[in-house]
PDB file of C-alpha atoms in Angstrom:
ATOM      1  CA  MET B   3      41.450  15.977  63.867  1.00 47.00           C
ATOM      2  CA  ALA B   4      38.330  14.079  64.882  1.00 57.00           C
ATOM      3  CA  ALA B   5      36.528  15.213  67.990  1.00 70.00           C
ATOM      4  CA  LEU B   6      37.177  13.121  71.070  1.00 74.00           C
ATOM      5  CA  TYR B   7      34.207  10.824  71.607  1.00 77.00           C
ATOM      6  CA  ARG B   8      33.809   7.565  73.460  1.00 78.00           C
ATOM      7  CA  GLU B   9      30.904   5.951  75.279  1.00 79.00           C
ATOM      8  CA  PHE B  10      31.275   3.499  78.121  1.00 81.00           C
ATOM      9  CA  ARG B  11      28.431   1.322  79.354  1.00 79.00           C
ATOM     10  CA  LEU B  12      29.089   0.445  82.985  1.00 82.00           C
ATOM     11  CA  ASP B  13      27.290  -2.876  83.144  1.00 79.00           C
ATOM     12  CA  ARG B  14      30.027  -4.817  84.924  1.00 79.00           C
ATOM     13  CA  ARG B  15      32.949  -3.992  87.215  1.00 80.00           C
ATOM     14  CA  GLY B  16      35.667  -4.449  84.600  1.00 82.00           C
ATOM     15  CA  VAL B  17      34.512  -1.448  82.556  1.00 85.00           C
ATOM     16  CA  LEU B  18      35.114   1.214  85.221  1.00 88.00           C
ATOM     17  CA  PRO B  19      38.942   0.972  85.076  1.00 88.00           C
ATOM     18  CA  ASN B  20      38.740   1.394  81.280  1.00 88.00           C
ATOM     19  CA  LEU B  21      36.707   4.573  81.696  1.00 88.00           C
ATOM     20  CA  ILE B  22      39.167   5.967  84.238  1.00 89.00           C
ATOM     21  CA  ALA B  23      42.140   5.074  82.020  1.00 90.00           C
ATOM     22  CA  PHE B  24      40.522   6.761  79.006  1.00 89.00           C
ATOM     23  CA  VAL B  25      39.910   9.987  80.941  1.00 90.00           C
ATOM     24  CA  LYS B  26      43.462   9.972  82.334  1.00 89.00           C
ATOM     25  CA  ALA B  27      44.922   9.349  78.870  1.00 88.00           C
ATOM     26  CA  ASN B  28      43.025  12.199  77.195  1.00 88.00           C
ATOM     27  CA  ALA B  29      42.036  14.862  79.712  1.00 88.00           C
ATOM     28  CA  LEU B  30      45.409  16.587  80.111  1.00 87.00           C
ATOM     29  CA  ALA B  31      46.024  16.835  76.346  1.00 87.00           C
ATOM     30  CA  CYS B  32      42.564  18.340  75.844  1.00 88.00           C
ATOM     31  CA  PHE B  33      43.072  20.838  78.679  1.00 88.00           C
ATOM     32  CA  GLU B  34      46.427  21.918  77.226  1.00 90.00           C
ATOM     33  CA  ARG B  35      44.744  22.613  73.860  1.00 88.00           C
ATOM     34  CA  GLY B  36      42.122  24.701  75.627  1.00 89.00           C
ATOM     35  CA  GLU B  37      39.443  22.100  74.919  1.00 86.00           C
ATOM     36  CA  PRO B  38      37.761  21.025  78.140  1.00 84.00           C
ATOM     37  CA  ILE B  39      36.194  17.581  78.105  1.00 85.00           C
ATOM     38  CA  ARG B  40      32.570  16.899  78.979  1.00 81.00           C
ATOM     39  CA  LEU B  41      31.468  13.928  81.040  1.00 80.00           C
ATOM     40  CA  ILE B  42      27.791  13.003  81.076  1.00 74.00           C
ATOM     41  CA  VAL B  43      26.514  10.343  83.439  1.00 75.00           C
ATOM     42  CA  THR B  44      23.071   8.899  82.812  1.00 73.00           C
ATOM     43  CA  THR B  45      21.228   5.653  83.134  1.00 74.00           C
ATOM     44  CA  ASP B  46      21.214   3.486  80.042  1.00 70.00           C
ATOM     45  CA  GLU B  47      18.327   4.225  77.688  1.00 78.00           C
ATOM     46  CA  LYS B  48      16.317   1.494  76.060  1.00 85.00           C
ATOM     47  CA  LYS B  49      16.594   1.058  72.292  1.00 88.00           C
ATOM     48  CA  ARG B  50      13.679   2.055  70.117  1.00 88.00           C
ATOM     49  CA  ASN B  51      10.822  -0.400  70.197  1.00 88.00           C
ATOM     50  CA  VAL B  52       8.819  -2.313  67.606  1.00 89.00           C
ATOM     51  CA  GLN B  53       5.830   0.027  67.906  1.00 91.00           C
ATOM     52  CA  GLN B  54       7.992   3.065  67.155  1.00 92.00           C
ATOM     53  CA  ASN B  55       9.561   1.338  64.182  1.00 93.00           C
ATOM     54  CA  LYS B  56       6.129   0.392  62.787  1.00 94.00           C
ATOM     55  CA  LYS B  57       4.933   3.967  63.259  1.00 94.00           C
ATOM     56  CA  LEU B  58       7.972   5.363  61.443  1.00 96.00           C
ATOM     57  CA  HIS B  59       7.484   3.037  58.479  1.00 96.00           C
ATOM     58  CA  ALA B  60       3.767   3.851  58.309  1.00 95.00           C
ATOM     59  CA  MET B  61       4.608   7.572  58.352  1.00 96.00           C
ATOM     60  CA  LEU B  62       7.229   7.181  55.645  1.00 98.00           C
ATOM     61  CA  GLN B  63       4.746   5.243  53.509  1.00 97.00           C
ATOM     62  CA  GLU B  64       2.196   8.029  54.022  1.00 96.00           C
ATOM     63  CA  ILE B  65       4.787  10.535  52.824  1.00 98.00           C
ATOM     64  CA  ALA B  66       5.665   8.326  49.832  1.00 98.00           C
ATOM     65  CA  ASP B  67       1.989   8.041  48.892  1.00 97.00           C
ATOM     66  CA  ASN B  68       1.150  11.734  49.252  1.00 96.00           C
ATOM     67  CA  ALA B  69       4.248  13.926  48.950  1.00 97.00           C
ATOM     68  CA  TRP B  70       5.266  15.472  45.652  1.00 96.00           C
ATOM     69  CA  TRP B  71       8.724  17.016  45.396  1.00 95.00           C
ATOM     70  CA  ASN B  72       9.844  18.782  42.225  1.00 94.00           C
ATOM     71  CA  GLY B  73       6.989  17.219  40.303  1.00 96.00           C
ATOM     72  CA  ARG B  74       7.541  13.621  41.324  1.00 97.00           C
ATOM     73  CA  GLN B  75       6.944  11.097  44.056  1.00 98.00           C
ATOM     74  CA  TYR B  76       9.549   8.917  45.740  1.00 98.00           C
ATOM     75  CA  PRO B  77       9.324   5.483  47.391  1.00 98.00           C
ATOM     76  CA  MET B  78       9.298   4.928  51.138  1.00 98.00           C
ATOM     77  CA  GLU B  79      12.968   3.823  51.113  1.00 98.00           C
ATOM     78  CA  PHE B  80      13.942   7.193  49.635  1.00 98.00           C
ATOM     79  CA  TRP B  81      12.173   9.060  52.440  1.00 98.00           C
ATOM     80  CA  LYS B  82      13.752   6.897  55.128  1.00 97.00           C
ATOM     81  CA  GLU B  83      17.220   7.710  53.818  1.00 96.00           C
ATOM     82  CA  TYR B  84      16.306  11.366  53.214  1.00 97.00           C
ATOM     83  CA  TYR B  85      15.247  11.911  56.829  1.00 97.00           C
ATOM     84  CA  ARG B  86      18.119   9.842  58.186  1.00 96.00           C
ATOM     85  CA  ARG B  87      20.547  12.128  56.373  1.00 95.00           C
ATOM     86  CA  ARG B  88      18.579  15.181  57.393  1.00 95.00           C
ATOM     87  CA  PHE B  89      18.351  14.457  61.128  1.00 95.00           C
ATOM     88  CA  LEU B  90      20.787  11.688  62.114  1.00 94.00           C
ATOM     89  CA  LEU B  91      24.310  12.899  61.263  1.00 88.00           C
ATOM     90  CA  LYS B  92      26.713  11.053  63.554  1.00 88.00           C
ATOM     91  CA  ASP B  93      30.131  12.108  62.325  1.00 90.00           C
ATOM     92  CA  GLU B  94      31.951  13.778  59.462  1.00 90.00           C
ATOM     93  CA  TYR B  95      35.416  12.888  58.224  1.00 92.00           C
ATOM     94  CA  GLN B  96      37.644  15.077  56.046  1.00 91.00           C
ATOM     95  CA  LEU B  97      39.672  13.122  53.493  1.00 93.00           C
ATOM     96  CA  ASP B  98      43.164  14.093  52.331  1.00 94.00           C
ATOM     97  CA  ASP B  99      41.808  14.821  48.846  1.00 96.00           C
ATOM     98  CA  GLY B 100      39.300  17.315  50.265  1.00 93.00           C
ATOM     99  CA  GLY B 101      36.358  14.943  50.116  1.00 94.00           C
ATOM    100  CA  ILE B 102      34.053  14.448  53.051  1.00 94.00           C
ATOM    101  CA  ILE B 103      32.509  11.238  54.321  1.00 94.00           C
ATOM    102  CA  HIS B 104      29.346  11.524  56.395  1.00 93.00           C
ATOM    103  CA  VAL B 105      28.363   8.752  58.797  1.00 93.00           C
ATOM    104  CA  TYR B 106      24.767   8.598  59.975  1.00 92.00           C
ATOM    105  CA  TRP B 107      23.075   6.949  62.947  1.00 90.00           C
ATOM    106  CA  SER B 108      21.032   3.868  62.159  1.00 91.00           C
ATOM    107  CA  THR B 109      17.472   4.144  63.428  1.00 92.00           C
ATOM    108  CA  ALA B 110      18.033   0.737  65.072  1.00 91.00           C
ATOM    109  CA  ASP B 111      20.642   2.343  67.356  1.00 90.00           C
ATOM    110  CA  LEU B 112      18.393   5.138  68.617  1.00 92.00           C
ATOM    111  CA  SER B 113      16.967   5.183  72.121  1.00 90.00           C
ATOM    112  CA  VAL B 114      13.230   5.354  72.704  1.00 89.00           C
ATOM    113  CA  GLY B 115      13.564   9.088  73.428  1.00 89.00           C
ATOM    114  CA  HIS B 116      15.685   9.937  70.401  1.00 90.00           C
ATOM    115  CA  PHE B 117      13.464   7.845  68.137  1.00 93.00           C
ATOM    116  CA  GLY B 118      10.431   9.743  69.452  1.00 92.00           C
ATOM    117  CA  GLU B 119      12.170  13.034  68.655  1.00 93.00           C
ATOM    118  CA  LEU B 120      12.914  11.782  65.127  1.00 96.00           C
ATOM    119  CA  ILE B 121       9.243  10.899  64.590  1.00 95.00           C
ATOM    120  CA  GLU B 122       8.166  14.366  65.787  1.00 95.00           C
ATOM    121  CA  ARG B 123      10.662  16.128  63.515  1.00 96.00           C
ATOM    122  CA  ILE B 124       9.570  14.112  60.479  1.00 97.00           C
ATOM    123  CA  GLN B 125       5.894  14.791  61.234  1.00 96.00           C
ATOM    124  CA  MET B 126       6.472  18.541  61.560  1.00 96.00           C
ATOM    125  CA  GLU B 127       8.609  18.811  58.450  1.00 96.00           C
ATOM    126  CA  ALA B 128       6.372  16.638  56.250  1.00 97.00           C
ATOM    127  CA  ALA B 129       3.287  18.595  57.350  1.00 96.00           C
ATOM    128  CA  HIS B 130       5.024  21.895  56.612  1.00 96.00           C
ATOM    129  CA  ASP B 131       6.817  20.966  53.388  1.00 96.00           C
ATOM    130  CA  PHE B 132       4.331  18.575  51.793  1.00 96.00           C
ATOM    131  CA  GLY B 133       1.021  19.283  53.497  1.00 95.00           C
ATOM    132  CA  ILE B 134       0.813  15.818  55.016  1.00 94.00           C
ATOM    133  CA  ASP B 135      -2.221  15.632  57.331  1.00 91.00           C
ATOM    134  CA  TRP B 136      -1.334  13.444  60.310  1.00 87.00           C
ATOM    135  CA  ASN B 137      -4.841  13.598  61.796  1.00 77.00           C
ATOM    136  CA  LEU B 138      -5.865  10.383  60.099  1.00 53.00           C
TER     137      LEU B 138
END
């Protein structure tokens, strides 16, 4: 069974009743299974910005130009997908035949904060694994 997950953006009055209805429809069943629900209230975060996106692509190009893995180099597009799979797992679905489908976050959907964390993680890992010098 998939984990219960739903986000509501309260940007107009009509959304609040939907949030309340969702909690009412699911809370009791979760409690009875011994699975408490978690509610997090926060202000809406801004999506990643153009400067962050440019920085990420410049970093990925730097990795493509300088990183060697198992005796070969890979293009920037490879590294973008590699790090997306490494750090941006959104959900995992078990198929009836035993297979698994992984769904990943798109970098376009990340907030400024999460995108900044992604950049930091890539910098640390690329420096450690491939000796990339970010003090350019």
